[in-house]
Amino acid sequence: MVKILLAEDEEVLRMLVMDTLEDEGYDIDEAQDGIEAYRLIEENDYDLVIVDHMMPGMTGLEVIEKVRKLPGRQETKVMMLTAKSQQSDRDCANEIGVDYFISKPFSPLELVKIIGGIVK
Amino acid sequence: MKRWFKQKLGRDIMVVLYSFLVIALVGSALTYVYIENRLEANEARLRQLDERVDRLTTMWDEWQADQYDTRGYLLFGDTASLERSSANEAKFQQEINWFKTQVQTRQGELFAEDLQQFHDFYYDVIIPVTYEYAQAQQDGKITETFIDAQTIAELPTAQRLIDQGLVQFNPQRGIDILGPIDEVESALGEYRELMASEKEVVYAEWRQNNNMLQFLWIMSIASFAALILLFVQPFLRRQTRLISRLSIASNRLLKGEIVDLSDQMKREDEIGTMSRSFHKMAETLRDNERHLIEKNHELQAQQEELIAQQEELQAQQQELEEILEQTQQNEQHLAYRNELTETLASRDSLTAYPEIIEKLVTITDSEVGALVFVDESGTYRVTSHGLNDTLSRQLLDSENSVLTRAMTLKTTVHSSKQVASDHPLPYPYYMFETAVPVHDPTDDSIIAFIYLVRYKDRFTQTQMGDIMSFARQLSLSLLRMRLFEEMKREKGKTERILDSIREAVVYIDHSTDDVFVNRPLYEMFPELSDVSSQDLEEETWEEWRNRLVETVDQAEDFTKYTNRLFTEDFPHDSVSFSIRKGEMNLQMYAERIIVGGLSKGTLLVFRDITSETEAERLKSEFISTISHELRTPLSSIYGFTELMVKKQLPNEKQAKYLETIHSETERLTHLVNDFLDVQRMESGSQMYDREQLDIEPVVRDMLTFYEASSLKHEFELIADDARPYELFVDCQKFKQLMSNLLSNAVKYSPRGGKITVELAHHEQIVSIKVKDEGIGIPSDALDRLFDKFYRVDNSDSREIGGTGLGLPICQEIVRGHNGQIHVESIQHEGSTFIVEIPSYEYAVQEAETTPV
């Protein structure tokens, strides 16, 4: 079973993504902030990590930066879901090790398709 | 050779002495060696003789002992004695052999032969016979008590010996043994005597040699002494005589007598040299004396001549002194004129008028003088030298005074009058006056007069010329000064203007390379205050640029721009940069200052655009924040609607989604409203619909709502007063105010905690305190907290969303109700926002008394 972590501080958005992906049969963990997200990634080997950028505790980028230094987490696929959509933000995210960059607002069905492509 | 001897004193005597010394030394040495050899030979011979005598004595003694041993054996049959005696044979023979080898004389040879014979006899005859006799006695063959000669002769050995003819038979003794013994004893005695006599001879010879040595030694000393007497004394006498002659001659010379040393002068040695020098000296002395006498005569003549000349010179000097005095006077005059010209040309001429008039008086040989300035209204201002009040009054007030006349005639006026007074001179005198107008060169109007007075003579033509030229100079100087003053005023004005503008300005003069800056530049670059202003004044633009660039963060941009200043590629754009690591943002632009088609200088202007840059930054940050804030609710609405449209969903989910869409839309509306509020505030068009409002139930409702939406926080309302907390406010705006404060309290205490709202009455106001236990606000951020778009930027607050509009809106609302809002906070412990709004009663009272 494909394991996915969703780190998003906005409850409403968390619900949106969760509902959409659960229908597709993925096993999903939730994190409400950056610190929790980092802890979960440290403990579990996810097939995909979806992070928001603006989160309390630690930003998404900070989480990924730390995660990439963990043993066995260099290859973990990371998708960033963010309201920041400027090219400079994308470049910055790429450099840190974000594999996919989705800007808000986004289409949940499109997201499902992309994730399907990634974890297949 | 002979010459060589003559060249130096004592050379002959020294040669003789040295030769004798060498001969004496060699002779003595030879004699000594010869005598020494002789003595040594004597001593050797003596030693040899002594040794022979010693050995003989020893030998004899030993032989005697042998004999006794033999006899002992014979008498007592002591065989040991016999053995000892026969053992001595070899030793005895050895001694004889020594004598044989050592003998040098006939007597010695004979003696050695005797000894050998005796030895042979003793050991070949006596010992064997004795032995046999003793043997026979022991055997008992012989029993006689006394040795019988016959018995001995009958012994076989004796018999054999007699037969051989080695011994003679002696009827008394058997064999003749005493004969050889006697012979050898006598030989020994003879030999001893011989030795003794020989010793005597040698000893005598030794003594003779000794005597001879002593004699030779004494002789050599004696001959040496004799030689010294013989040779040295006459030599010394000769030399002394020569020197004493010289001494006598020098004494004579001292006395001035004529000296002749011609015989001595021919000599080649030192005496000759001395004599020749002496002779030369004597001649020189004579010559000098002659010369001196001649000189003396000459000098006397010269002295006479000199006295005559001196008299003539004295006369000339007097003449020269007179001329010098004249020249000095002229010089002084010139110096004064120079000084005067300099004073007139100097910048400080205004204050130097007394000096000017004083010099003018001196140069023109006047008694009294004054500079009279005329201003536009026709009033006089006098700077005088020696002018008393009476004269001054006469001059200025009298209608007939030269000044008045000159003023009227606009030309130079002279006057002369006889003065009956005895002051300042003790007798009546003439007074010559002159007034020379000084014209303004621009419009030819009279600006001043030079007034001079003399008592004795008129002013000469030259003096008048001087005065006129001074008048011209003065007029030029006054004009120059006026221009200078004007320029200074203008410059001061420009400086003041430049200093008062907000921009910093650097002006680079192209002709002098001087750099002028205004005060704001120092304010913009306080680092410049570390350098003394004197140093800065002398610095070129290049040095200034190096100083400025040190503080610039984007040094490369700055350098690139300023590099273009003096090239064809003059920059017409501007450049922006920050200084001191972003402390200040500056915009710089350059202008060429062109006067009459020529570029006179370059002007660089620095504009402080820090606040503009900051505003720009805040605005873009605000837009980015707004965009972020809008995107979140938009994402939810977009996502849920898509799901509802594109997917089959159960009813309850649909309902939930719809509800979410609704609340998110509401959130969007709030955001847009906030934004609009800000816009309204900025345009100043916010209107408040005020009403009487008891705020306690309003606040309580709101707290209940917040309590429901946050699990982490605990809410409390403190409102202890029985009186209602009534305000005169716009209800919607009040709710917005409280909602902003409460949602901030929740947002900025992400770890939860207590949120307290406290209402209180004061004299004329009601205070509302909203207190949280959150992350607090850093003290440096407190001042700007209510600025629009401002958000505290640190790791605690960065992740907390917000538009940066909440608090500015709150402040606007509070101010709109004549209230105040402020904040108290300790970082990491929490914040308290305090709102103070006039109470309803007071607000209404105020509204009534204040005319609308």
PDB file of N, CA, C and O in Angstrom, chain B residues 520-551:
ATOM      1  N   PRO B 520      24.059  68.087   4.783  1.00  0.00           N
ATOM      2  CA  PRO B 520      23.385  66.779   4.778  1.00  0.00           C
ATOM      3  C   PRO B 520      24.300  65.614   4.392  1.00  0.00           C
ATOM      4  O   PRO B 520      24.060  64.487   4.800  1.00  0.00           O
ATOM      5  N   LEU B 521      25.359  65.898   3.638  1.00  0.00           N
ATOM      6  CA  LEU B 521      26.270  64.805   3.284  1.00  0.00           C
ATOM      7  C   LEU B 521      26.934  64.233   4.530  1.00  0.00           C
ATOM      8  O   LEU B 521      27.091  63.026   4.667  1.00  0.00           O
ATOM      9  N   TYR B 522      27.297  65.144   5.444  1.00  0.00           N
ATOM     10  CA  TYR B 522      27.915  64.671   6.685  1.00  0.00           C
ATOM     11  C   TYR B 522      26.922  63.878   7.514  1.00  0.00           C
ATOM     12  O   TYR B 522      27.286  62.976   8.250  1.00  0.00           O
ATOM     13  N   GLU B 523      25.631  64.287   7.390  1.00  0.00           N
ATOM     14  CA  GLU B 523      24.617  63.550   8.147  1.00  0.00           C
ATOM     15  C   GLU B 523      24.397  62.173   7.529  1.00  0.00           C
ATOM     16  O   GLU B 523      24.147  61.190   8.225  1.00  0.00           O
ATOM     17  N   MET B 524      24.498  62.136   6.204  1.00  0.00           N
ATOM     18  CA  MET B 524      24.305  60.874   5.502  1.00  0.00           C
ATOM     19  C   MET B 524      25.498  59.938   5.715  1.00  0.00           C
ATOM     20  O   MET B 524      25.345  58.735   5.827  1.00  0.00           O
ATOM     21  N   PHE B 525      26.696  60.543   5.752  1.00  0.00           N
ATOM     22  CA  PHE B 525      27.918  59.733   5.946  1.00  0.00           C
ATOM     23  C   PHE B 525      28.619  60.208   7.214  1.00  0.00           C
ATOM     24  O   PHE B 525      29.592  60.966   7.148  1.00  0.00           O
ATOM     25  N   PRO B 526      28.128  59.803   8.379  1.00  0.00           N
ATOM     26  CA  PRO B 526      28.737  60.290   9.622  1.00  0.00           C
ATOM     27  C   PRO B 526      30.209  59.880   9.746  1.00  0.00           C
ATOM     28  O   PRO B 526      30.945  60.445  10.546  1.00  0.00           O
ATOM     29  N   GLU B 527      30.629  58.894   8.969  1.00  0.00           N
ATOM     30  CA  GLU B 527      32.043  58.465   9.026  1.00  0.00           C
ATOM     31  C   GLU B 527      32.970  59.636   8.696  1.00  0.00           C
ATOM     32  O   GLU B 527      34.108  59.683   9.158  1.00  0.00           O
ATOM     33  N   LEU B 528      32.454  60.588   7.889  1.00  0.00           N
ATOM     34  CA  LEU B 528      33.299  61.705   7.473  1.00  0.00           C
ATOM     35  C   LEU B 528      33.678  62.589   8.647  1.00  0.00           C
ATOM     36  O   LEU B 528      34.688  63.279   8.605  1.00  0.00           O
ATOM     37  N   SER B 529      32.872  62.557   9.701  1.00  0.00           N
ATOM     38  CA  SER B 529      33.172  63.409  10.860  1.00  0.00           C
ATOM     39  C   SER B 529      34.429  62.957  11.575  1.00  0.00           C
ATOM     40  O   SER B 529      35.007  63.701  12.352  1.00  0.00           O
ATOM     41  N   ASP B 530      34.859  61.717  11.291  1.00  0.00           N
ATOM     42  CA  ASP B 530      36.096  61.238  11.925  1.00  0.00           C
ATOM     43  C   ASP B 530      37.317  61.939  11.358  1.00  0.00           C
ATOM     44  O   ASP B 530      38.360  62.000  11.986  1.00  0.00           O
ATOM     45  N   VAL B 531      37.165  62.468  10.151  1.00  0.00           N
ATOM     46  CA  VAL B 531      38.298  63.140   9.511  1.00  0.00           C
ATOM     47  C   VAL B 531      38.166  64.631   9.794  1.00  0.00           C
ATOM     48  O   VAL B 531      37.053  65.158   9.830  1.00  0.00           O
ATOM     49  N   SER B 532      39.294  65.288  10.016  1.00  0.00           N
ATOM     50  CA  SER B 532      39.214  66.716  10.314  1.00  0.00           C
ATOM     51  C   SER B 532      38.742  67.465   9.066  1.00  0.00           C
ATOM     52  O   SER B 532      39.079  67.091   7.940  1.00  0.00           O
ATOM     53  N   SER B 533      37.975  68.519   9.293  1.00  0.00           N
ATOM     54  CA  SER B 533      37.390  69.225   8.159  1.00  0.00           C
ATOM     55  C   SER B 533      38.477  69.874   7.313  1.00  0.00           C
ATOM     56  O   SER B 533      38.324  70.043   6.113  1.00  0.00           O
ATOM     57  N   GLN B 534      39.604  70.177   7.964  1.00  0.00           N
ATOM     58  CA  GLN B 534      40.697  70.780   7.212  1.00  0.00           C
ATOM     59  C   GLN B 534      41.244  69.789   6.184  1.00  0.00           C
ATOM     60  O   GLN B 534      41.501  70.140   5.044  1.00  0.00           O
ATOM     61  N   ASP B 535      41.402  68.529   6.628  1.00  0.00           N
ATOM     62  CA  ASP B 535      41.886  67.487   5.711  1.00  0.00           C
ATOM     63  C   ASP B 535      40.903  67.322   4.562  1.00  0.00           C
ATOM     64  O   ASP B 535      41.298  67.214   3.403  1.00  0.00           O
ATOM     65  N   LEU B 536      39.638  67.289   4.917  1.00  0.00           N
ATOM     66  CA  LEU B 536      38.631  67.045   3.895  1.00  0.00           C
ATOM     67  C   LEU B 536      38.636  68.170   2.853  1.00  0.00           C
ATOM     68  O   LEU B 536      38.486  67.939   1.669  1.00  0.00           O
ATOM     69  N   GLU B 537      38.835  69.394   3.348  1.00  0.00           N
ATOM     70  CA  GLU B 537      38.793  70.540   2.447  1.00  0.00           C
ATOM     71  C   GLU B 537      39.842  70.425   1.348  1.00  0.00           C
ATOM     72  O   GLU B 537      39.636  70.866   0.230  1.00  0.00           O
ATOM     73  N   GLU B 538      40.969  69.811   1.700  1.00  0.00           N
ATOM     74  CA  GLU B 538      42.052  69.744   0.725  1.00  0.00           C
ATOM     75  C   GLU B 538      41.955  68.526  -0.178  1.00  0.00           C
ATOM     76  O   GLU B 538      42.758  68.364  -1.085  1.00  0.00           O
ATOM     77  N   GLU B 539      41.006  67.665   0.099  1.00  0.00           N
ATOM     78  CA  GLU B 539      40.972  66.409  -0.654  1.00  0.00           C
ATOM     79  C   GLU B 539      40.341  66.571  -2.028  1.00  0.00           C
ATOM     80  O   GLU B 539      39.433  67.370  -2.217  1.00  0.00           O
ATOM     81  N   THR B 540      40.836  65.759  -2.951  1.00  0.00           N
ATOM     82  CA  THR B 540      40.299  65.782  -4.307  1.00  0.00           C
ATOM     83  C   THR B 540      39.069  64.872  -4.350  1.00  0.00           C
ATOM     84  O   THR B 540      38.794  64.137  -3.404  1.00  0.00           O
ATOM     85  N   TRP B 541      38.393  64.942  -5.474  1.00  0.00           N
ATOM     86  CA  TRP B 541      37.200  64.118  -5.618  1.00  0.00           C
ATOM     87  C   TRP B 541      37.553  62.644  -5.493  1.00  0.00           C
ATOM     88  O   TRP B 541      36.794  61.860  -4.896  1.00  0.00           O
ATOM     89  N   GLU B 542      38.703  62.298  -6.050  1.00  0.00           N
ATOM     90  CA  GLU B 542      39.106  60.877  -6.013  1.00  0.00           C
ATOM     91  C   GLU B 542      39.188  60.395  -4.565  1.00  0.00           C
ATOM     92  O   GLU B 542      38.711  59.315  -4.218  1.00  0.00           O
ATOM     93  N   GLU B 543      39.764  61.239  -3.690  1.00  0.00           N
ATOM     94  CA  GLU B 543      39.887  60.862  -2.283  1.00  0.00           C
ATOM     95  C   GLU B 543      38.518  60.814  -1.606  1.00  0.00           C
ATOM     96  O   GLU B 543      38.233  59.929  -0.812  1.00  0.00           O
ATOM     97  N   TRP B 544      37.693  61.793  -1.975  1.00  0.00           N
ATOM     98  CA  TRP B 544      36.332  61.795  -1.425  1.00  0.00           C
ATOM     99  C   TRP B 544      35.611  60.505  -1.814  1.00  0.00           C
ATOM    100  O   TRP B 544      34.937  59.879  -1.008  1.00  0.00           O
ATOM    101  N   ARG B 545      35.785  60.161  -3.100  1.00  0.00           N
ATOM    102  CA  ARG B 545      35.081  58.979  -3.614  1.00  0.00           C
ATOM    103  C   ARG B 545      35.533  57.743  -2.837  1.00  0.00           C
ATOM    104  O   ARG B 545      34.709  56.910  -2.444  1.00  0.00           O
ATOM    105  N   ASN B 546      36.842  57.648  -2.589  1.00  0.00           N
ATOM    106  CA  ASN B 546      37.334  56.487  -1.848  1.00  0.00           C
ATOM    107  C   ASN B 546      36.761  56.422  -0.443  1.00  0.00           C
ATOM    108  O   ASN B 546      36.519  55.349   0.094  1.00  0.00           O
ATOM    109  N   ARG B 547      36.563  57.611   0.139  1.00  0.00           N
ATOM    110  CA  ARG B 547      35.966  57.626   1.480  1.00  0.00           C
ATOM    111  C   ARG B 547      34.510  57.153   1.422  1.00  0.00           C
ATOM    112  O   ARG B 547      34.069  56.370   2.252  1.00  0.00           O
ATOM    113  N   LEU B 548      33.779  57.684   0.420  1.00  0.00           N
ATOM    114  CA  LEU B 548      32.351  57.369   0.343  1.00  0.00           C
ATOM    115  C   LEU B 548      32.140  55.891   0.030  1.00  0.00           C
ATOM    116  O   LEU B 548      31.289  55.233   0.628  1.00  0.00           O
ATOM    117  N   VAL B 549      32.958  55.380  -0.891  1.00  0.00           N
ATOM    118  CA  VAL B 549      32.706  54.019  -1.379  1.00  0.00           C
ATOM    119  C   VAL B 549      32.869  52.993  -0.264  1.00  0.00           C
ATOM    120  O   VAL B 549      32.296  51.911  -0.306  1.00  0.00           O
ATOM    121  N   GLU B 550      33.643  53.348   0.750  1.00  0.00           N
ATOM    122  CA  GLU B 550      33.854  52.414   1.858  1.00  0.00           C
ATOM    123  C   GLU B 550      32.561  52.005   2.537  1.00  0.00           C
ATOM    124  O   GLU B 550      32.426  50.905   3.048  1.00  0.00           O
ATOM    125  N   THR B 551      31.595  52.928   2.560  1.00  0.00           N
ATOM    126  CA  THR B 551      30.361  52.634   3.275  1.00  0.00           C
ATOM    127  C   THR B 551      29.313  52.014   2.351  1.00  0.00           C
ATOM    128  O   THR B 551      28.317  51.481   2.830  1.00  0.00           O
TER     129      THR B 551
END
